[in-house]
Coordinates of N, CA, C and O in Angstrom, one line a residue:
K1207 N 16.9 0.2 33.6 CA 16.8 -1.2 33.1 C 15.5 -1.4 32.3 O 15.6 -2.0 31.2
Q1208 N 14.4 -0.9 32.8 CA 13.1 -1.1 32.1 C 13.1 -0.3 30.7 O 12.6 -0.8 29.7
W1209 N 13.7 0.8 30.7 CA 13.8 1.6 29.5 C 14.6 0.8 28.4 O 14.2 0.7 27.3
Y1210 N 15.7 0.2 28.8 CA 16.6 -0.6 27.9 C 15.8 -1.8 27.4 O 15.8 -2.1 26.2
Q1211 N 15.1 -2.5 28.3 CA 14.3 -3.6 27.9 C 13.2 -3.3 26.9 O 12.9 -4.0 25.9
R1212 N 12.5 -2.1 27.1 CA 11.5 -1.7 26.1 C 12.1 -1.4 24.8 O 11.5 -1.7 23.8
R1213 N 13.3 -0.7 24.8 CA 14.0 -0.4 23.5 C 14.3 -1.7 22.8 O 14.1 -1.8 21.6
V1214 N 14.9 -2.7 23.5 CA 15.3 -3.9 22.8 C 14.0 -4.6 22.3 O 14.0 -5.1 21.1
R1215 N 12.9 -4.7 23.0 CA 11.7 -5.3 22.5 C 11.2 -4.5 21.3 O 10.7 -5.2 20.4
G1216 N 11.2 -3.2 21.4 CA 10.8 -2.4 20.2 C 11.6 -2.7 19.0 O 11.0 -2.8 17.9
L1217 N 12.9 -2.8 19.1 CA 13.7 -3.1 18.0 C 13.5 -4.5 17.4 O 13.4 -4.7 16.2
K1218 N 13.3 -5.4 18.3 CA 13.0 -6.8 17.9 C 11.7 -6.8 17.1 O 11.5 -7.5 16.1
N1219 N 10.7 -6.2 17.6 CA 9.4 -6.1 17.0 C 9.5 -5.4 15.6 O 8.9 -5.9 14.6
A1220 N 10.2 -4.3 15.5 CA 10.4 -3.7 14.2 C 11.1 -4.6 13.2 O 10.8 -4.6 12.1
A1221 N 12.2 -5.3 13.7 CA 12.9 -6.2 12.8 C 11.9 -7.3 12.3 O 12.0 -7.7 11.1
D1222 N 11.1 -7.8 13.2 CA 10.1 -8.9 12.8 C 9.2 -8.3 11.7 O 8.8 -9.0 10.8
I1223 N 8.7 -7.1 11.9 CA 7.8 -6.5 11.0 C 8.4 -6.4 9.6 O 7.9 -6.8 8.6
V1224 N 9.6 -5.8 9.5 CA 10.3 -5.6 8.2 C 10.6 -7.0 7.6 O 10.4 -7.1 6.4
Y1225 N 11.1 -7.9 8.4 CA 11.5 -9.2 7.8 C 10.2 -9.9 7.2 O 10.2 -10.4 6.1
T1226 N 9.1 -9.8 8.0 CA 7.9 -10.4 7.5 C 7.3 -9.7 6.3 O 6.9 -10.4 5.3
E1227 N 7.4 -8.4 6.3 CA 6.8 -7.6 5.1 C 7.6 -7.8 3.9 O 7.1 -7.8 2.8
L1228 N 9.0 -8.0 4.0 CA 9.8 -8.1 2.8 C 10.1 -9.6 2.3 O 10.6 -9.8 1.2
K1229 N 9.7 -10.6 3.2 CA 10.1 -11.9 2.8 C 9.4 -12.4 1.5 O 9.9 -13.3 0.9
G1230 N 8.3 -11.8 1.2 CA 7.5 -12.2 0.0 C 8.0 -11.4 -1.3 O 7.4 -11.6 -2.4
V1231 N 9.0 -10.6 -1.2 CA 9.5 -9.8 -2.3 C 10.7 -10.6 -2.9 O 11.8 -10.6 -2.3
P1232 N 10.5 -11.2 -4.1 CA 11.6 -12.0 -4.6 C 12.9 -11.3 -4.9 O 14.0 -11.9 -4.8
Q1233 N 12.9 -10.0 -5.2 CA 14.1 -9.3 -5.5 C 14.9 -8.8 -4.3 O 15.9 -8.3 -4.4
L1234 N 14.3 -9.1 -3.1 CA 15.0 -8.6 -1.8 C 15.2 -9.8 -0.9 O 14.3 -10.7 -0.9
K1235 N 16.2 -9.8 -0.1 CA 16.4 -10.8 1.0 C 16.8 -10.0 2.2 O 17.9 -9.4 2.3
A1236 N 16.0 -10.0 3.2 CA 16.2 -9.4 4.5 C 17.0 -10.3 5.4 O 16.8 -11.5 5.4
Y1237 N 17.9 -9.7 6.2 CA 18.7 -10.5 7.2 C 18.4 -9.9 8.6 O 18.5 -8.7 8.8
M1238 N 17.9 -10.8 9.4 CA 17.6 -10.4 10.8 C 18.8 -9.8 11.5 O 19.9 -10.5 11.5
P1239 N 18.7 -8.7 12.1 CA 19.9 -8.1 12.8 C 20.2 -8.9 14.1 O 19.3 -9.5 14.7
Q1240 N 21.4 -8.8 14.5 CA 21.8 -9.4 15.8 C 22.2 -8.3 16.7 O 23.4 -8.1 17.0
G1241 N 21.2 -7.5 17.2 CA 21.5 -6.5 18.2 C 21.7 -5.1 17.6 O 22.1 -4.2 18.3
A1242 N 21.4 -4.9 16.3 CA 21.6 -3.6 15.7 C 20.3 -2.9 15.6 O 19.2 -3.5 15.7
M1243 N 20.4 -1.6 15.3 CA 19.2 -0.8 15.2 C 18.8 -0.6 13.7 O 18.1 0.3 13.3
Y1244 N 19.3 -1.5 12.9 CA 19.0 -1.4 11.4 C 19.0 -2.9 10.9 O 19.5 -3.8 11.6
M1245 N 18.5 -3.0 9.7 CA 18.4 -4.3 9.1 C 19.1 -4.2 7.7 O 18.9 -3.3 7.0
M1246 N 19.9 -5.2 7.4 CA 20.5 -5.3 6.1 C 19.6 -6.1 5.1 O 19.1 -7.1 5.5
V1247 N 19.4 -5.5 3.9 CA 18.6 -6.1 2.9 C 19.3 -6.2 1.6 O 19.8 -5.2 1.1
Q1248 N 19.5 -7.4 1.1 CA 20.1 -7.7 -0.1 C 19.2 -7.3 -1.3 O 18.0 -7.7 -1.3
I1249 N 19.8 -6.7 -2.3 CA 19.0 -6.4 -3.5 C 19.5 -7.4 -4.6 O 20.7 -7.4 -4.9
K1250 N 18.7 -8.2 -5.0 CA 19.0 -9.2 -6.1 C 19.0 -8.5 -7.4 O 18.0 -8.6 -8.1
V1251 N 20.0 -7.8 -7.8 CA 20.0 -7.0 -9.0 C 19.8 -7.8 -10.2 O 19.3 -7.3 -11.2
D1252 N 20.2 -9.1 -10.2 CA 19.9 -10.0 -11.3 C 18.4 -10.2 -11.6 O 18.1 -10.7 -12.7
Q1253 N 17.6 -9.9 -10.6 CA 16.2 -10.1 -10.7 C 15.5 -8.7 -11.0 O 14.3 -8.7 -11.1
M1254 N 16.3 -7.7 -11.0 CA 15.7 -6.3 -11.3 C 16.0 -6.0 -12.8 O 16.8 -6.6 -13.4
G1255 N 15.2 -5.1 -13.3 CA 15.4 -4.6 -14.6 C 16.7 -3.9 -14.8 O 17.4 -3.6 -13.9
D1256 N 17.1 -3.7 -16.1 CA 18.4 -3.2 -16.4 C 18.6 -1.8 -15.8 O 19.8 -1.4 -15.6
E1257 N 17.6 -1.1 -15.5 CA 17.7 0.3 -15.0 C 18.2 0.3 -13.5 O 18.6 1.3 -13.0
I1258 N 18.1 -0.9 -12.8 CA 18.6 -1.0 -11.5 C 19.8 -1.9 -11.5 O 19.8 -3.1 -11.4
S1259 N 21.0 -1.3 -11.5 CA 22.3 -2.0 -11.7 C 23.0 -2.2 -10.4 O 23.9 -3.1 -10.4
D1260 N 22.7 -1.5 -9.4 CA 23.4 -1.6 -8.1 C 22.6 -1.0 -7.0 O 21.5 -0.4 -7.2
D1261 N 23.2 -1.0 -5.8 CA 22.4 -0.4 -4.6 C 22.2 1.1 -4.7 O 21.2 1.6 -4.3
M1262 N 23.2 1.8 -5.3 CA 23.0 3.2 -5.4 C 21.9 3.6 -6.4 O 21.1 4.4 -6.1
K1263 N 21.8 2.9 -7.5 CA 20.8 3.2 -8.5 C 19.4 2.7 -7.9 O 18.4 3.4 -8.1
F1264 N 19.4 1.6 -7.1 CA 18.2 1.2 -6.5 C 17.7 2.3 -5.5 O 16.5 2.7 -5.6
V1265 N 18.6 2.8 -4.7 CA 18.2 3.9 -3.7 C 17.7 5.1 -4.4 O 16.7 5.7 -4.1
E1266 N 18.5 5.6 -5.4 CA 18.2 6.8 -6.2 C 16.8 6.7 -6.8 O 16.0 7.6 -6.7
T1267 N 16.5 5.6 -7.4 CA 15.2 5.4 -8.1 C 14.1 5.2 -7.0 O 13.0 5.8 -7.2
L1268 N 14.3 4.5 -6.0 CA 13.3 4.3 -4.9 C 13.0 5.6 -4.2 O 11.8 5.9 -4.0
I1269 N 13.9 6.5 -4.0 CA 13.7 7.8 -3.4 C 12.8 8.6 -4.4 O 11.8 9.2 -3.9
T1270 N 13.1 8.6 -5.6 CA 12.4 9.4 -6.6 C 11.0 8.9 -6.8 O 10.0 9.8 -6.8
E1271 N 10.8 7.6 -6.8 CA 9.5 7.1 -7.1 C 8.6 6.8 -5.9 O 7.4 6.9 -6.0
E1272 N 9.2 6.5 -4.8 CA 8.4 6.1 -3.6 C 8.7 6.9 -2.3 O 8.1 6.6 -1.3
S1273 N 9.6 7.8 -2.4 CA 10.0 8.6 -1.2 C 10.4 7.7 0.0 O 10.1 8.1 1.1
V1274 N 11.1 6.7 -0.3 CA 11.7 5.8 0.7 C 13.2 5.9 0.6 O 13.7 5.7 -0.5
F1275 N 13.9 6.1 1.7 CA 15.3 6.4 1.6 C 16.1 5.4 2.5 O 16.5 5.8 3.6
P1276 N 16.4 4.2 2.0 CA 17.3 3.4 2.8 C 18.7 3.8 2.5 O 19.0 4.6 1.5
L1277 N 19.7 3.4 3.3 CA 21.1 3.8 3.1 C 21.7 2.7 2.1 O 21.7 1.5 2.4
P1278 N 22.3 3.2 1.0 CA 23.0 2.2 0.2 C 24.3 1.7 0.9 O 25.1 2.4 1.3
A1279 N 24.3 0.4 1.1 CA 25.4 -0.2 1.8 C 26.7 -0.3 1.1 O 27.8 -0.6 1.6
G1280 N 26.7 0.0 -0.2 CA 27.9 0.1 -1.0 C 28.9 1.1 -0.4 O 30.1 0.9 -0.5
I1281 N 28.4 2.1 0.3 CA 29.3 3.1 0.9 C 30.1 2.5 2.0 O 31.1 3.0 2.4
F1282 N 29.6 1.3 2.5 CA 30.4 0.6 3.6 C 31.2 -0.6 3.0 O 31.7 -1.4 3.8
G1283 N 31.2 -0.7 1.7 CA 31.9 -1.8 1.1 C 31.0 -3.0 1.0 O 31.6 -4.1 0.8
I1284 N 29.7 -2.9 1.1 CA 28.8 -4.0 1.0 C 27.9 -3.8 -0.2 O 26.8 -3.3 0.0
P1285 N 28.3 -4.1 -1.4 CA 27.6 -3.8 -2.6 C 26.2 -4.6 -2.7 O 26.1 -5.7 -2.2
N1286 N 25.3 -3.9 -3.3 CA 23.9 -4.5 -3.6 C 23.2 -4.9 -2.3 O 22.4 -5.8 -2.3
F1287 N 23.4 -4.1 -1.2 CA 22.6 -4.2 0.0 C 22.2 -2.8 0.3 O 22.8 -1.8 -0.1
V1288 N 21.1 -2.7 1.1 CA 20.7 -1.4 1.7 C 20.5 -1.7 3.2 O 20.3 -2.8 3.6
R1289 N 20.6 -0.6 3.9 CA 20.4 -0.6 5.4 C 19.1 0.1 5.7 O 19.0 1.3 5.4
L1290 N 18.2 -0.6 6.4 CA 16.9 0.0 6.8 C 17.0 0.3 8.3 O 17.2 -0.6 9.1
V1291 N 16.6 1.5 8.7 CA 16.6 1.9 10.1 C 15.3 1.3 10.7 O 14.3 1.4 10.2
L1292 N 15.5 0.8 12.0 CA 14.3 0.1 12.6 C 13.8 1.0 13.8 O 12.9 0.5 14.5
T1293 N 14.2 2.2 13.9 CA 13.8 3.1 15.0 C 12.7 4.0 14.7 O 12.5 5.0 15.4
V1294 N 11.9 3.7 13.6 CA 10.8 4.6 13.3 C 9.5 3.9 13.7 O 9.5 2.7 14.0
P1295 N 8.4 4.6 13.7 CA 7.1 4.0 14.2 C 6.7 2.8 13.2 O 7.0 2.8 12.1
E1296 N 5.9 1.9 13.8 CA 5.5 0.7 13.1 C 4.8 1.0 11.8 O 5.0 0.3 10.8
D1297 N 3.9 2.0 11.9 CA 3.1 2.3 10.6 C 4.0 2.8 9.5 O 3.8 2.5 8.3
V1298 N 5.0 3.5 9.9 CA 6.0 4.0 8.9 C 6.8 2.9 8.3 O 7.0 2.8 7.1
L1299 N 7.2 1.9 9.2 CA 7.9 0.7 8.7 C 7.1 -0.1 7.7 O 7.6 -0.4 6.6
R1300 N 5.8 -0.3 8.0 CA 5.0 -1.1 7.2 C 4.7 -0.4 5.8 O 4.8 -1.0 4.8
E1301 N 4.5 0.9 5.9 CA 4.3 1.7 4.6 C 5.6 1.7 3.8 O 5.5 1.5 2.5
A1302 N 6.7 1.8 4.4 CA 8.0 1.8 3.6 C 8.2 0.4 3.0 O 8.6 0.4 1.8
C1303 N 7.9 -0.6 3.7 CA 8.0 -2.0 3.1 C 7.0 -2.2 2.0 O 7.4 -2.8 0.9
R1304 N 5.8 -1.7 2.1 CA 4.8 -1.8 1.1 C 5.3 -1.0 -0.2 O 5.2 -1.6 -1.3
R1305 N 5.8 0.1 0.0 CA 6.3 0.9 -1.1 C 7.5 0.2 -1.8 O 7.6 0.2 -3.0
M1306 N 8.4 -0.4 -1.0 CA 9.5 -1.1 -1.6 C 9.0 -2.3 -2.4 O 9.6 -2.6 -3.4
A1307 N 8.0 -3.0 -1.9 CA 7.5 -4.2 -2.6 C 6.9 -3.8 -3.9 O 7.2 -4.4 -5.0
H1308 N 6.1 -2.7 -3.9 CA 5.5 -2.2 -5.2 C 6.6 -1.8 -6.2 O 6.6 -2.0 -7.4
F1309 N 7.7 -1.1 -5.6 CA 8.8 -0.6 -6.4 C 9.5 -1.8 -7.1 O 9.7 -1.8 -8.3
C1310 N 9.7 -2.9 -6.3 CA 10.4 -4.1 -6.9 C 9.6 -4.8 -7.9 O 10.1 -5.3 -8.9
D1311 N 8.3 -4.8 -7.7 CA 7.4 -5.4 -8.7 C 7.4 -4.6 -10.0 O 7.4 -5.2 -11.1
R1312 N 7.4 -3.3 -9.9 CA 7.4 -2.5 -11.1 C 8.7 -2.6 -11.9 O 8.8 -2.5 -13.1
H1313 N 9.8 -2.8 -11.1 CA 11.2 -2.9 -11.7 C 11.7 -4.3 -11.8 O 12.9 -4.4 -12.1
K1314 N 10.9 -5.3 -11.7 CA 11.4 -6.7 -11.8 C 11.8 -6.9 -13.3 O 11.3 -6.3 -14.2
R1315 N 12.8 -7.8 -13.4 CA 13.3 -8.2 -14.7 C 12.2 -8.9 -15.5 O 11.5 -9.7 -15.0
K1316 N 12.0 -8.4 -16.7 CA 10.9 -9.0 -17.6 C 11.5 -10.2 -18.2 O 12.6 -10.2 -18.7
L1317 N 10.7 -11.3 -18.2 CA 11.2 -12.6 -18.8 C 10.8 -12.7 -20.2 O 10.0 -12.1 -20.8

């Protein structure tokens, strides 16, 4: 029972970290999970440059430029979302979020 409670607290903490880190990124919208070990994040492709047309292109370019690999949710029939795993260490989560924020800033739609 204690093991389970620690895991649940750890996942909640990880979700809070990712949500907080990404909430200031205008091109992304994170959704708090309801008991999952991952978080769904919407990619607002209309706020991204023309080179980022969907979740697959977002992930391909993010991997190449930042070595961050979320799962493109289009493969589950949820276009323009990515799935972020919450079971990694806190410092890794924070660094991945920082890299995603920099990536989005570099690829934001120019006005």
